[in-house]
Amino acid sequence: MGLMDFIKGELLEIIEWQDDSRDTIAWRYPDDDKAIKNGAQLIVRESQVAQFLYLGQFGDTFGPGKHTLTTDNIPVLTRIKGWKYGFQSPFKADVYFVNTRLFTGNKWGTANPIMLRDADLGVVRARAYGTYDFRVVNVQTFLKEVAGSDHDFRVDEFADTMRSRIVSIFSDALANAHVPVFDVATRYTELGDALMPLINPVISAKYGIEVASFVVENVSVPPEVEEAIDKRSAMSAIGNLNDYVKYQMAQGMAAGGGGGAAGTASELAVGFAVAKELMQQGGLTGGAPPPLPGAAPAAAAAPANPDVLDPATVARMLGVSEADVMAEIESGALVAKKIGSSYRVTRTALDTFLAH
């Protein structure tokens, strides 16, 4: 090997990155302590950016294309190195290639619950997860704040590094968005789109990346909050409570009470709940209650005093059988006064029974 061949072997004439990994974000060209030849060719492919560093300082940045490294097209490096009249000798510099294509399907999730202030529920703890797509938009900021001096910075390293940062910014953005918890589950797509303008300015300024798509796949709340949401949905589905109760009672009477002891107990419980609700709404305002639709006329007139009721009247008020009322009286749950062979129940005693 001649001297010229040896010298030529110590110089870099072509600098390029043929990326076939599909998951590498930043890659430092392995110079093997070789110097870059004056007039060397730099090849930057589509979706790549080449960044020069000299003694820890950012030099020139090159986009896609074929570039000849001369004084004319490396003005920043020329100024840093102090080549007042151009350079003729080889020079040393680190060359980083950064992949600027879109990296898709990256997962994010909250390790700990996010504290949200909700207008309906007050302070609520929520967990969330989803996916996001990103690309590098500021090479120097990304290399400085994220990749550092890593020779081969990959997506999995990015995920580990950035997940907590993404979640932190998401938490702040969600808290500032003031989206009601009751609406979150039905607005995942809108929520992701609404959060992107809040996330991107912070992400771009701090880390040099841009989130192209932010998808919220799930936001979960504690079980007690889920139960409250279910109850609210159920009440919305029921609509008018009185109409719903009348329908349920009609269904029970149509079934003929053939459910045995369990069915009787269930009907009694429904009857008591209905009576309580009607009393709270002012449905029992004194005087004998109106007969149920289709019911036979009472065998005997109600007591003259509207505050003193007989078991038959109580049964009609509650929509249950007289035998059910007598069972409650005999058990002591419903306080009644026995006069001769008949029982009488005061309205106060009935109110107290329904309140328990």
Short mmCIF file of C-alpha atoms in Angstrom, two decimals:
data_model
loop_
_atom_site.label_atom_id
_atom_site.label_comp_id
_atom_site.label_asym_id
_atom_site.label_seq_id
_atom_site.Cartn_x
_atom_site.Cartn_y
_atom_site.Cartn_z
CA MET A 1 0.00 0.00 0.00
CA GLY A 2 1.43 3.34 -1.03
CA LEU A 3 1.50 6.50 1.08
CA MET A 4 -1.29 8.12 -0.93
CA ASP A 5 -3.49 5.06 -0.53
CA PHE A 6 -2.89 5.16 3.23
CA ILE A 7 -3.74 8.86 3.44
CA LYS A 8 -6.84 8.33 1.31
CA GLY A 9 -7.98 5.53 3.61
CA GLU A 10 -7.84 7.90 6.58
CA LEU A 11 -10.21 10.43 4.98
CA LEU A 12 -13.98 10.36 4.61
CA GLU A 13 -15.04 11.04 1.04
CA ILE A 14 -18.72 9.97 1.15
CA ILE A 15 -20.96 10.43 4.18
CA GLU A 16 -24.45 8.91 4.08
CA TRP A 17 -26.97 6.90 6.12
CA GLN A 18 -28.78 4.01 4.49
CA ASP A 19 -31.45 3.46 7.15
CA ASP A 20 -33.29 0.14 6.97
CA SER A 21 -34.30 -0.15 10.63
CA ARG A 22 -37.60 1.81 10.46
CA ASP A 23 -37.34 2.55 14.18
CA THR A 24 -34.18 4.70 14.43
CA ILE A 25 -34.74 8.39 15.11
CA ALA A 26 -31.14 9.68 15.34
CA TRP A 27 -27.86 8.08 14.21
CA ARG A 28 -24.28 9.36 14.51
CA TYR A 29 -22.06 8.62 11.53
CA PRO A 30 -19.21 6.28 12.64
CA ASP A 31 -16.11 8.16 11.50
CA ASP A 32 -13.66 5.74 13.19
CA ASP A 33 -11.55 8.78 14.10
CA LYS A 34 -11.19 9.68 10.43
CA ALA A 35 -11.16 13.26 9.15
CA ILE A 36 -13.54 14.61 6.52
CA LYS A 37 -11.91 15.37 3.20
CA ASN A 38 -12.26 18.82 1.68
CA GLY A 39 -14.83 18.36 -1.08
CA ALA A 40 -16.32 15.19 0.45
CA GLN A 41 -19.84 14.22 -0.65
CA LEU A 42 -22.69 14.32 1.86
CA ILE A 43 -25.78 12.37 0.77
CA VAL A 44 -29.01 13.05 2.67
CA ARG A 45 -32.03 11.00 1.69
CA GLU A 46 -35.70 11.93 1.87
CA SER A 47 -37.06 12.16 5.45
CA GLN A 48 -33.52 12.75 6.72
CA VAL A 49 -31.62 15.75 8.05
CA ALA A 50 -27.85 15.83 8.62
CA GLN A 51 -26.52 17.93 11.50
CA PHE A 52 -22.82 18.79 11.96
CA LEU A 53 -21.32 19.26 15.43
CA TYR A 54 -17.88 20.66 16.11
CA LEU A 55 -16.43 20.64 19.63
CA GLY A 56 -19.91 20.37 21.12
CA GLN A 57 -21.35 23.24 19.07
CA PHE A 58 -24.01 22.91 16.41
CA GLY A 59 -22.69 23.57 12.93
CA ASP A 60 -24.47 23.42 9.61
CA THR A 61 -27.72 21.56 8.90
CA PHE A 62 -28.40 19.82 5.57
CA GLY A 63 -31.71 18.65 4.15
CA PRO A 64 -32.33 15.97 1.49
CA GLY A 65 -29.94 16.05 -1.46
CA LYS A 66 -26.27 15.59 -2.45
CA HIS A 67 -23.94 18.19 -0.94
CA THR A 68 -20.24 18.90 -1.59
CA LEU A 69 -18.55 19.97 1.64
CA THR A 70 -16.64 23.15 0.85
CA THR A 71 -16.24 26.49 2.58
CA ASP A 72 -19.15 27.91 0.60
CA ASN A 73 -21.80 25.54 1.95
CA ILE A 74 -20.60 25.10 5.54
CA PRO A 75 -20.56 28.75 6.66
CA VAL A 76 -21.44 28.00 10.31
CA LEU A 77 -18.66 25.43 10.69
CA THR A 78 -16.26 27.76 8.84
CA ARG A 79 -17.02 30.54 11.31
CA ILE A 80 -16.75 28.25 14.37
CA LYS A 81 -13.44 26.75 13.27
CA GLY A 82 -12.06 30.13 12.22
CA TRP A 83 -11.17 29.41 8.57
CA LYS A 84 -10.83 32.98 7.43
CA TYR A 85 -9.63 32.10 3.95
CA GLY A 86 -11.30 28.73 3.44
CA PHE A 87 -9.87 25.33 4.21
CA GLN A 88 -7.81 22.99 2.12
CA SER A 89 -6.93 20.36 4.72
CA PRO A 90 -9.20 17.64 6.17
CA PHE A 91 -11.24 18.51 9.26
CA LYS A 92 -12.92 16.68 12.14
CA ALA A 93 -16.62 16.98 12.96
CA ASP A 94 -19.44 14.76 14.22
CA VAL A 95 -22.28 14.15 11.78
CA TYR A 96 -25.74 13.19 13.10
CA PHE A 97 -28.50 11.96 10.84
CA VAL A 98 -32.04 12.53 12.14
CA ASN A 99 -35.07 10.73 10.71
CA THR A 100 -37.89 13.24 10.16
CA ARG A 101 -40.55 10.82 8.94
CA LEU A 102 -43.75 10.17 10.92
CA PHE A 103 -43.44 7.57 13.69
CA THR A 104 -46.87 6.07 14.33
CA GLY A 105 -48.65 4.02 16.97
CA ASN A 106 -46.66 5.07 20.02
CA LYS A 107 -48.43 4.27 23.28
CA TRP A 108 -48.91 6.58 26.25
CA GLY A 109 -50.66 6.11 29.56
CA THR A 110 -50.97 7.58 33.04
CA ALA A 111 -49.03 5.68 35.70
CA ASN A 112 -50.96 7.52 38.43
CA PRO A 113 -54.47 9.02 38.41
CA ILE A 114 -54.95 12.57 37.14
CA MET A 115 -56.79 14.90 39.52
CA LEU A 116 -59.56 16.69 37.60
CA ARG A 117 -61.98 19.34 38.83
CA ASP A 118 -65.45 18.54 37.47
CA ALA A 119 -68.47 20.85 37.66
CA ASP A 120 -70.83 17.96 38.49
CA LEU A 121 -68.69 15.68 40.64
CA GLY A 122 -66.08 17.98 42.16
CA VAL A 123 -62.52 16.63 42.23
CA VAL A 124 -62.27 13.30 40.36
CA ARG A 125 -59.36 10.88 39.90
CA ALA A 126 -59.03 9.65 36.30
CA ARG A 127 -56.65 7.37 34.40
CA ALA A 128 -56.10 7.55 30.66
CA TYR A 129 -54.20 5.85 27.85
CA GLY A 130 -53.99 5.93 24.07
CA THR A 131 -51.59 6.34 21.15
CA TYR A 132 -49.86 9.20 19.33
CA ASP A 133 -47.87 9.84 16.14
CA PHE A 134 -44.93 12.22 16.06
CA ARG A 135 -42.11 13.59 13.91
CA VAL A 136 -38.96 15.61 14.60
CA VAL A 137 -39.36 19.23 13.49
CA ASN A 138 -36.39 20.90 15.21
CA VAL A 139 -33.27 18.77 14.84
CA GLN A 140 -31.00 20.76 17.12
CA THR A 141 -33.52 20.93 19.97
CA PHE A 142 -34.23 17.20 19.64
CA LEU A 143 -30.54 16.25 19.72
CA LYS A 144 -29.86 18.54 22.65
CA GLU A 145 -32.88 17.70 24.83
CA VAL A 146 -33.78 14.12 23.90
CA ALA A 147 -31.22 12.06 21.98
CA GLY A 148 -28.06 13.65 23.41
CA SER A 149 -24.87 12.00 22.27
CA ASP A 150 -26.47 8.58 21.75
CA HIS A 151 -24.92 6.86 18.71
CA ASP A 152 -28.16 5.09 17.76
CA PHE A 153 -31.30 6.57 19.30
CA ARG A 154 -34.38 4.41 18.67
CA VAL A 155 -38.13 4.70 19.17
CA ASP A 156 -38.18 2.38 22.19
CA GLU A 157 -35.71 4.68 23.94
CA PHE A 158 -37.88 7.62 22.97
CA ALA A 159 -40.98 5.92 24.38
CA ASP A 160 -39.30 5.30 27.71
CA THR A 161 -37.89 8.83 27.81
CA MET A 162 -40.93 10.73 26.62
CA ARG A 163 -43.90 8.78 28.03
CA SER A 164 -43.83 10.58 31.36
CA ARG A 165 -43.32 13.92 29.60
CA ILE A 166 -46.23 13.34 27.24
CA VAL A 167 -48.45 12.27 30.15
CA SER A 168 -47.44 15.29 32.22
CA ILE A 169 -48.35 17.69 29.43
CA PHE A 170 -51.54 15.73 28.70
CA SER A 171 -52.55 15.98 32.36
CA ASP A 172 -52.08 19.74 32.38
CA ALA A 173 -53.88 20.12 29.05
CA LEU A 174 -56.83 17.96 30.14
CA ALA A 175 -57.14 19.88 33.40
CA ASN A 176 -57.15 23.18 31.50
CA ALA A 177 -59.63 21.92 28.88
CA HIS A 178 -62.41 21.64 31.54
CA VAL A 179 -64.10 18.71 29.77
CA PRO A 180 -66.87 17.28 32.04
CA VAL A 181 -66.19 13.72 33.19
CA PHE A 182 -69.67 12.69 32.07
CA ASP A 183 -68.77 13.77 28.51
CA VAL A 184 -65.28 12.29 28.27
CA ALA A 185 -66.38 8.77 27.31
CA THR A 186 -68.41 10.05 24.35
CA ARG A 187 -65.84 12.56 23.12
CA TYR A 188 -62.56 10.64 22.79
CA THR A 189 -61.94 11.83 19.24
CA GLU A 190 -62.88 15.42 20.01
CA LEU A 191 -60.77 15.31 23.17
CA GLY A 192 -57.65 14.21 21.27
CA ASP A 193 -58.14 16.89 18.61
CA ALA A 194 -58.79 19.54 21.25
CA LEU A 195 -55.69 18.64 23.24
CA MET A 196 -53.25 18.74 20.31
CA PRO A 197 -53.12 22.57 20.12
CA LEU A 198 -52.34 22.55 23.85
CA ILE A 199 -49.74 19.77 23.67
CA ASN A 200 -47.80 20.74 20.53
CA PRO A 201 -46.53 24.19 21.54
CA VAL A 202 -44.99 22.75 24.70
CA ILE A 203 -43.63 19.59 23.04
CA SER A 204 -42.14 21.52 20.11
CA ALA A 205 -40.48 24.16 22.27
CA LYS A 206 -39.06 21.71 24.81
CA TYR A 207 -38.19 18.66 22.72
CA GLY A 208 -38.23 19.67 19.06
CA ILE A 209 -40.98 17.24 18.04
CA GLU A 210 -44.53 17.67 16.78
CA VAL A 211 -47.45 15.39 17.61
CA ALA A 212 -49.33 14.74 14.36
CA SER A 213 -52.09 12.64 15.93
CA PHE A 214 -53.08 12.23 19.56
CA VAL A 215 -55.64 9.50 20.25
CA VAL A 216 -57.38 9.04 23.60
CA GLU A 217 -58.53 5.41 23.70
CA ASN A 218 -59.87 5.32 27.25
CA VAL A 219 -60.39 7.52 30.29
CA SER A 220 -61.42 5.56 33.38
CA VAL A 221 -62.67 6.86 36.72
CA PRO A 222 -63.00 5.10 40.12
CA PRO A 223 -65.82 2.51 40.47
CA GLU A 224 -67.96 4.81 42.62
CA VAL A 225 -67.87 7.49 39.91
CA GLU A 226 -68.73 4.89 37.25
CA GLU A 227 -71.71 3.86 39.38
CA ALA A 228 -72.85 7.48 39.57
CA ILE A 229 -72.55 7.78 35.78
CA ASP A 230 -74.55 4.56 35.31
CA LYS A 231 -77.30 5.84 37.63
CA ARG A 232 -77.46 9.12 35.75
CA SER A 233 -77.71 7.27 32.44
CA ALA A 234 -80.43 4.98 33.84
CA MET A 235 -82.49 7.92 35.07
CA SER A 236 -82.16 9.61 31.68
CA ALA A 237 -83.35 6.41 30.00
CA ILE A 238 -86.31 6.06 32.40
CA GLY A 239 -87.48 9.60 31.82
CA ASN A 240 -90.63 10.40 33.85
CA LEU A 241 -90.41 8.47 37.12
CA ASN A 242 -94.16 8.40 37.77
CA ASP A 243 -94.91 6.95 34.33
CA TYR A 244 -92.17 4.37 34.81
CA VAL A 245 -93.52 3.33 38.23
CA LYS A 246 -97.07 3.02 36.91
CA TYR A 247 -95.80 0.83 34.09
CA GLN A 248 -93.88 -1.40 36.51
CA MET A 249 -96.94 -1.75 38.78
CA ALA A 250 -99.16 -2.59 35.83
CA GLN A 251 -96.70 -5.23 34.71
CA GLY A 252 -96.63 -6.73 38.19
CA MET A 253 -100.43 -6.87 38.42
CA ALA A 254 -100.67 -8.39 34.94
CA ALA A 255 -98.28 -11.14 36.07
CA GLY A 256 -100.82 -12.07 38.75
CA GLY A 257 -98.32 -12.13 41.61
CA GLY A 258 -97.21 -15.63 40.66
CA GLY A 259 -93.67 -15.11 41.90
CA GLY A 260 -94.21 -16.71 45.30
CA ALA A 261 -92.72 -15.25 48.46
CA ALA A 262 -89.82 -13.63 46.61
CA GLY A 263 -92.20 -12.01 44.14
CA THR A 264 -94.44 -10.72 46.94
CA ALA A 265 -91.49 -9.24 48.79
CA SER A 266 -90.25 -7.59 45.63
CA GLU A 267 -93.67 -6.12 44.87
CA LEU A 268 -93.94 -4.87 48.43
CA ALA A 269 -90.54 -3.20 48.21
CA VAL A 270 -91.48 -1.54 44.92
CA GLY A 271 -94.78 -0.42 46.41
CA PHE A 272 -93.12 1.13 49.42
CA ALA A 273 -90.55 2.91 47.23
CA VAL A 274 -93.30 4.23 44.96
CA ALA A 275 -95.37 5.47 47.87
CA LYS A 276 -92.35 7.20 49.38
CA GLU A 277 -91.54 8.92 46.09
CA LEU A 278 -95.15 10.03 45.59
CA MET A 279 -95.37 11.38 49.13
CA GLN A 280 -92.15 13.36 48.63
CA GLN A 281 -93.63 14.84 45.46
CA GLY A 282 -96.86 15.77 47.23
CA GLY A 283 -98.85 12.90 45.83
CA LEU A 284 -100.39 12.11 49.24
CA THR A 285 -101.96 15.36 50.35
CA GLY A 286 -104.74 14.22 52.61
CA GLY A 287 -108.03 12.54 51.95
CA ALA A 288 -108.54 9.09 50.56
CA PRO A 289 -106.25 8.23 47.65
CA PRO A 290 -107.80 7.73 44.24
CA PRO A 291 -108.49 4.11 43.32
CA LEU A 292 -106.09 2.32 41.00
CA PRO A 293 -107.22 2.08 37.36
CA GLY A 294 -109.56 -0.88 36.95
CA ALA A 295 -109.75 -1.59 40.68
CA ALA A 296 -113.05 -2.69 42.17
CA PRO A 297 -114.84 -0.22 44.48
CA ALA A 298 -113.83 -0.50 48.12
CA ALA A 299 -116.03 -2.78 50.18
CA ALA A 300 -116.18 -0.28 52.99
CA ALA A 301 -115.75 3.45 53.14
CA ALA A 302 -112.44 4.80 54.40
CA PRO A 303 -112.36 6.08 57.98
CA ALA A 304 -113.83 9.52 58.41
CA ASN A 305 -110.56 10.83 59.80
CA PRO A 306 -108.11 11.13 56.84
CA ASP A 307 -105.16 10.78 59.26
CA VAL A 308 -106.33 7.32 60.41
CA LEU A 309 -106.18 4.54 57.82
CA ASP A 310 -107.28 0.93 57.81
CA PRO A 311 -105.06 -1.87 56.33
CA ALA A 312 -107.12 -2.00 53.13
CA THR A 313 -106.58 1.71 52.50
CA VAL A 314 -102.85 1.40 53.21
CA ALA A 315 -102.68 -1.55 50.79
CA ARG A 316 -104.32 0.49 48.03
CA MET A 317 -101.99 3.41 48.68
CA LEU A 318 -98.93 1.19 48.43
CA GLY A 319 -100.17 -0.92 45.55
CA VAL A 320 -99.78 -4.19 47.47
CA SER A 321 -102.12 -6.75 48.96
CA GLU A 322 -103.81 -6.27 52.33
CA ALA A 323 -102.12 -9.49 53.49
CA ASP A 324 -98.71 -7.87 52.87
CA VAL A 325 -99.70 -4.88 55.00
CA MET A 326 -100.97 -7.16 57.79
CA ALA A 327 -97.67 -9.05 57.73
CA GLU A 328 -95.79 -5.79 58.29
CA ILE A 329 -98.19 -4.82 61.12
CA GLU A 330 -97.85 -8.20 62.84
CA SER A 331 -94.05 -8.05 62.55
CA GLY A 332 -94.04 -4.67 64.29
CA ALA A 333 -92.40 -2.88 61.35
CA LEU A 334 -95.57 -0.87 60.71
CA VAL A 335 -97.01 0.51 63.93
CA ALA A 336 -100.81 0.06 64.17
CA LYS A 337 -103.48 0.23 66.88
CA LYS A 338 -105.89 -2.70 67.23
CA ILE A 339 -109.44 -1.57 68.02
CA GLY A 340 -111.70 -4.55 68.55
CA SER A 341 -110.89 -6.91 65.71
CA SER A 342 -109.62 -4.21 63.33
CA TYR A 343 -106.32 -2.36 62.99
CA ARG A 344 -105.87 1.32 62.39
CA VAL A 345 -102.70 3.01 61.11
CA THR A 346 -102.01 6.70 61.58
CA ARG A 347 -100.56 8.66 58.71
CA THR A 348 -97.63 9.59 60.94
CA ALA A 349 -96.87 5.88 61.54
CA LEU A 350 -97.05 5.22 57.78
CA ASP A 351 -94.69 8.13 57.05
CA THR A 352 -92.24 6.80 59.64
CA PHE A 353 -92.42 3.31 58.12
CA LEU A 354 -91.77 4.60 54.61
CA ALA A 355 -88.87 6.73 55.78
CA HIS A 356 -86.92 3.69 57.00
#
